[in-house]
Amino acid sequence: MTSAEPVIQTTRAPRVRRTRRSRIRIALKKAPLSAWFGMGVILCYAVVALFAPLIAPYRETQVFSEAFAPWSHEFAFGTDQLGRDMLTRLIYGARNTIGIAFITTILSFAAGVTLGLLAAMYRGWLDQLLSRAVDVLMSIPSLIFALMLLSIFGSSITSLILVIALLDSTRVFRLARAVGLNVVVMEYVEVAQLRGEGPAWILRKEILPNILLPLIAEFGLRFCFVFLTIAALSFLGVGIQPPSADWGSMVRENATLITYGDVTPLLPAGAIALLTVAVNFVVDWFLHSTSGLRDEN
Amino acid sequence: MKTSSVIARERGTDLLTVRDLHVEGFSDERWHPIVRGVDFSLKRGEVLGLIGESGAGKSTIGLAAMGYAKPGCRITRGSVLFDGVDLLSMSEARRRRLRGSRIAYVAQSAAAWFNPAHRLLDQTVETAVAHGIASRGEANRDAVELYKRLQLPQPETIGFRYPHQVSGGQLQRAMTAMAMACRPDLIVFDEPTTALDVTTQVEVLASIRRVVEDFNTAAIYVTHDLAVVAQMADRIMVLRHGQTVEEAGTRQMLTAPAQEYTRTLWAVRKLAKPEIEARDHILTIDNVTAAYAGGVKVLSDVSIRVPRGRTVALVGESGSGKSTLARVVTGLLPAMSGSISFDAQPLPLSLKQRSKDLLRRIQMIYQSPDSALNPRQTVEEVIARPLEFYLGLKGEQRDRRIGELMHMIEMDESFLDRLPGELSGGQKQRICIARALAANPELIICDEVTSALDQIVQEEILKLLIRLQRELGVSYIFITHDIATVRAIADEVVVMHQGKVVEQGPKTEILTSPHAAYTELLLSSVPAMDPDWLTGLLAKRKRQGTLDAAG
Amino acid sequence: MRLNPVAKTVLQRLGLGLITLFVVSIIIFSAIAMLPGDFAKATLGQSATPETVAALQHEIGLDRPPVERYFSWIGKMAKGDFGSSFASRTGYRRTVAEIIAPRLYNTMFLAVMTALIAVPLALGLGIVAALYRNSWFDRVVNTVTLTTISFPEFFVAYMLAFLIISRDTFAGTEFAQSLPVWLAISINWTLNVVPKFPTLANINDQTPFWDHVWRAALPSATLTLVIVAHMMRMTRAAILNMLSSPYIDMARLKGMRPMVVVLRHALPNAWAPIVTVVAFNLAYLIVGVVVVEVVFVYPGVGQLMVDAVRSRDVPVVQACALVFAATYVLLNLIADIISIATNPRLLHPR
């Protein structure tokens, strides 16, 4: 049936076979300025986080005599409320804040994707049970839920990671289940079932390759969300605890400086904002260009 | 009568003249040509059929004739003179005044093109009232009149329903009424009956043709179905890749096409295989009843025999249960009661209870190769998997077998490293056939395997399947709604209707002298490549008084 | 009994909402049960004697079976008795209800004030961006909103506060002195165009209405900035999705004016997606409120909850969580019901 006339088709340009790598190179070449900016920023952050001890001028918790010292040669961005060097704290903050957010996102993804795909494949009571549980968890705003759980378990780094990963995995679950369902109903999955393939093979060979792109994009978005949630919790004083350097708590601890027109407390806040902006730019471009990647297959 | 009214129509003046029309569509970050320099003209009261395969640009031309390009398309060159004025160069406001009132549009799937939030009547009269052609009261009365002419049931009240409350065939007629509301000079019909079952299609075609003749409206009728266009058009224009192949009067075009391409198109529907009787049966289905979760019964007491090395065609309209039967045979939907035996052994009803070897012996090919092939697997991976899984072939043995299979489906090995997205529709379907053959099956279930393909490609696939059966002795269950396909491939025919078998028998017997009334109705509703077919059928049914009963 | 499908679906959703609230209340209640054993001792600190610990454990109810405790707890909740704060001391009992009530009013004040500005603004921007898709306006708005949604709320909040403060301090900074005089003067002048909104929102129950609005200006502006970006992007996507429906093409092919296409053909089908977008973002507002209240020291439920979490004042945390969760569930419920009530398929069954 010619339900819709495909737009292309008429031009039978000679098909050039492209490998995956060359396709990626072409996509990169077409990437807009914002995406390049984003990738550059992410790279810088990664380097700073990985090599923090080499880059930072002082030790993480080294205390100097003067608190709230102004910007100078000795202390590029001055010192904080206890007299620790701001620049050093910023650099170590990258390591702590990004590292914790990254681990949390990976945990939440592992749980969310596994359960979401299982629900999509087996439907039935398993799907019902998981979906209803997720509905309930999502009916409490996650920051509020996190605050409540942290008030009970206390704000250790482990409980912080577990609580946020649990709350965030609900969203990953929903997405994985939805994209999984779209693929599970395809006839090539039915073909594999009819052939007698086991569920593990079907999941790995038939389903996963087809949902990888949306999942990668979602990973970026979820990372931003987790990162912002942890920053907010730390800012509220119930996230990452002192003496670890962390951007959220640095903003809170030095906030009084703002009243004197000092820009220093905005630096860690800006560092958070810059990274999320960068990730969002890259994800935005990725989502935009993956539709094109598919057409070129 | 068609012929007399055609002569009686007021003719002479040109209504629409399209010159050097070029349209482009945007995809992949650049503009591609869709229509490349098409010319035609249309006189008042004349019906022009636009015919072609997918990608020919026929729908795009239909819309361009209204001075409209879909979002993502643009008209780059040419002129569309409507009643002496160029639609392309006039202001948007002037075009708007013409649209709906003097040029109207009828789309393929009315269910999507009607606004779900408004009543049919409100949508029917909207243009007439908005353009100040009639008062609301007049327009309402006129709409009821049109509903009557289009033979809609309860014409007085049907307008108060919402689109989702009426059936597909009725909706298509309501859309024709909406197009007719301002008595336009020209209507563009874009495959108006393609989504309908054949028995419904006849009624809609008859209604459309009657109003178009009654009001002496000119029309552009876009379709891929030759037999349908033969009933509707005075002239036919054949399109390919956005260009005109040829153009002539309907009768001349049907009897003496000038171009090779047109002749190929015409020849497609004439494929026919002589039937051969079978020695024994490979599959017997006895008194099978099946229902989906929720308890809706879709098959009741179905018994079918599948002869070994032959083809059984399962024929029926949507909702007849023919695809469900395929799911029952494969074990995806275990039957509630009844029994199936395969090669004289009882076949476990559920997929999970069947052995790997049993699974190997029954394979399936689907309607849409797009969804039946994993877009992330290369042709080689697709064909190799059953070889490894069922037969344990490895290395050189495996590669040799892949080569043989590719040869069987008439493709060469340079395709092996391609992804499905890099193949045409016909090539994809061949790969699906190769995947089924790789298992060395004894029975292949073909579920509408040609319906999604263009007609020329359909014929190639059918010929391939026939050849493979001759060479390999495999049996087919061939599910289809298309009688021409049945003629081409079947040895035996099973007619299904509303979950029951209406009749089963050898092809010639069923097709020439059907016993059941439903088979009769179904067969007589299939359009023939004869411009007088519809006229003749309507006259015959009127004599028998069946037309009203079938509504 | 045959029910109208709309009524039936609405009743179903109401039932589902109640069940959700019930489960949520169980979760929140279990919070106490999960408390570590020596919690009472830890809370009482130095004043912990066996008697006071026992009294506190009795007060929390740790000495009774959980099911019984739950029902007496939820029963009291329904009557507005949220128990008493751990901050109570002998002779000085502070009930949770009396702590929360004025703060709830303040938070609602802030939320409603923000919603009144943000919702029309976001819907307007979203619709315009969708109608003029790919225009420079659309591109600019897109990039700006993509940037804004990436900002943490406290960053936006402190940026605004910094701008206000810079009115007075800018001229004295080294940075200003390093600039050419004309530039420094014009920057200073621009900064002074902005009214001097208070950067600390001191509010009590005697604050007059308009003064309250004035003091809540910066918190509200922060929330507006954050929410408008989200809501505008989602509105744009919803409208674009709908404008690509075939029936919109049909309306154009019927010669309808663009205004009629949007108002008569698009809008009736757009209510459900738009309402969903609004509800989603108002729910998001609840989360934003917590951080913003802390930044501007605005005495609302959010700030209260954060303080209670820090001091581990569990009854107050529970009450706050319940209030937030109930609002959240209620908002989503309203959105669902509006979507159902505007769905022609349900309104006019076959």
PDB file of C-alpha atoms in Angstrom, chain B residues 68 71 96 99-100 105 112-118 123 126-127 131 162 164-165 178, chain C residues 246-247 249-250 252-258 260 264-265 268-269 344-345 348-350:
ATOM      1  CA  TYR B  68      -0.288  23.475  -1.456  1.00  0.00           C
ATOM      2  CA  PRO B  71       5.250  20.892   5.604  1.00  0.00           C
ATOM      3  CA  ARG B  96      -7.308  30.580   0.910  1.00  0.00           C
ATOM      4  CA  ARG B  99      -9.456  26.391  -1.170  1.00  0.00           C
ATOM      5  CA  GLY B 100     -12.402  24.521   0.198  1.00  0.00           C
ATOM      6  CA  TYR B 105      -9.471  17.655  -1.019  1.00  0.00           C
ATOM      7  CA  ALA B 112      -6.771  11.007  10.818  1.00  0.00           C
ATOM      8  CA  TRP B 113      -7.845  13.871   8.583  1.00  0.00           C
ATOM      9  CA  PHE B 114     -11.069  14.632  10.435  1.00  0.00           C
ATOM     10  CA  ASN B 115     -10.657  16.737  13.574  1.00  0.00           C
ATOM     11  CA  PRO B 116     -11.550  14.476  16.523  1.00  0.00           C
ATOM     12  CA  ALA B 117     -12.914  17.387  18.550  1.00  0.00           C
ATOM     13  CA  HIS B 118     -15.779  18.450  16.262  1.00  0.00           C
ATOM     14  CA  GLN B 123     -16.765  20.141   9.827  1.00  0.00           C
ATOM     15  CA  GLU B 126     -17.340  24.928   8.034  1.00  0.00           C
ATOM     16  CA  THR B 127     -15.951  26.202   4.736  1.00  0.00           C
ATOM     17  CA  HIS B 131     -16.491  31.855   3.152  1.00  0.00           C
ATOM     18  CA  TYR B 162     -18.041  12.578  16.070  1.00  0.00           C
ATOM     19  CA  HIS B 164     -14.594   8.177  16.009  1.00  0.00           C
ATOM     20  CA  GLN B 165     -18.249   7.174  16.204  1.00  0.00           C
ATOM     21  CA  MET B 178     -17.346  17.838   3.180  1.00  0.00           C
TER      22      MET B 178
ATOM     23  CA  PRO C 246      -3.311  15.591   9.335  1.00  0.00           C
ATOM     24  CA  TYR C 247      -6.472  17.380  10.474  1.00  0.00           C
ATOM     25  CA  ASP C 249      -3.421  20.123   7.079  1.00  0.00           C
ATOM     26  CA  MET C 250      -7.085  19.539   6.289  1.00  0.00           C
ATOM     27  CA  ARG C 252      -5.585  24.646   5.835  1.00  0.00           C
ATOM     28  CA  LEU C 253      -6.766  22.832   2.702  1.00  0.00           C
ATOM     29  CA  LYS C 254     -10.322  23.897   3.579  1.00  0.00           C
ATOM     30  CA  GLY C 255      -9.154  27.495   3.310  1.00  0.00           C
ATOM     31  CA  MET C 256      -9.322  28.375   7.005  1.00  0.00           C
ATOM     32  CA  ARG C 257      -7.451  31.451   8.214  1.00  0.00           C
ATOM     33  CA  PRO C 258      -4.349  30.706  10.365  1.00  0.00           C
ATOM     34  CA  VAL C 260      -9.085  29.796  12.880  1.00  0.00           C
ATOM     35  CA  ARG C 264     -10.805  26.076  16.322  1.00  0.00           C
ATOM     36  CA  HIS C 265      -8.794  23.125  15.064  1.00  0.00           C
ATOM     37  CA  PRO C 268      -9.575  21.958  21.421  1.00  0.00           C
ATOM     38  CA  ASN C 269      -7.126  19.086  21.000  1.00  0.00           C
ATOM     39  CA  PRO C 344     -13.812  13.800  22.665  1.00  0.00           C
ATOM     40  CA  ARG C 345     -13.538  10.014  22.540  1.00  0.00           C
ATOM     41  CA  HIS C 348     -18.874  11.159  23.187  1.00  0.00           C
ATOM     42  CA  PRO C 349     -18.677   7.380  23.430  1.00  0.00           C
ATOM     43  CA  ARG C 350     -19.691   5.262  20.472  1.00  0.00           C
TER      44      ARG C 350
END
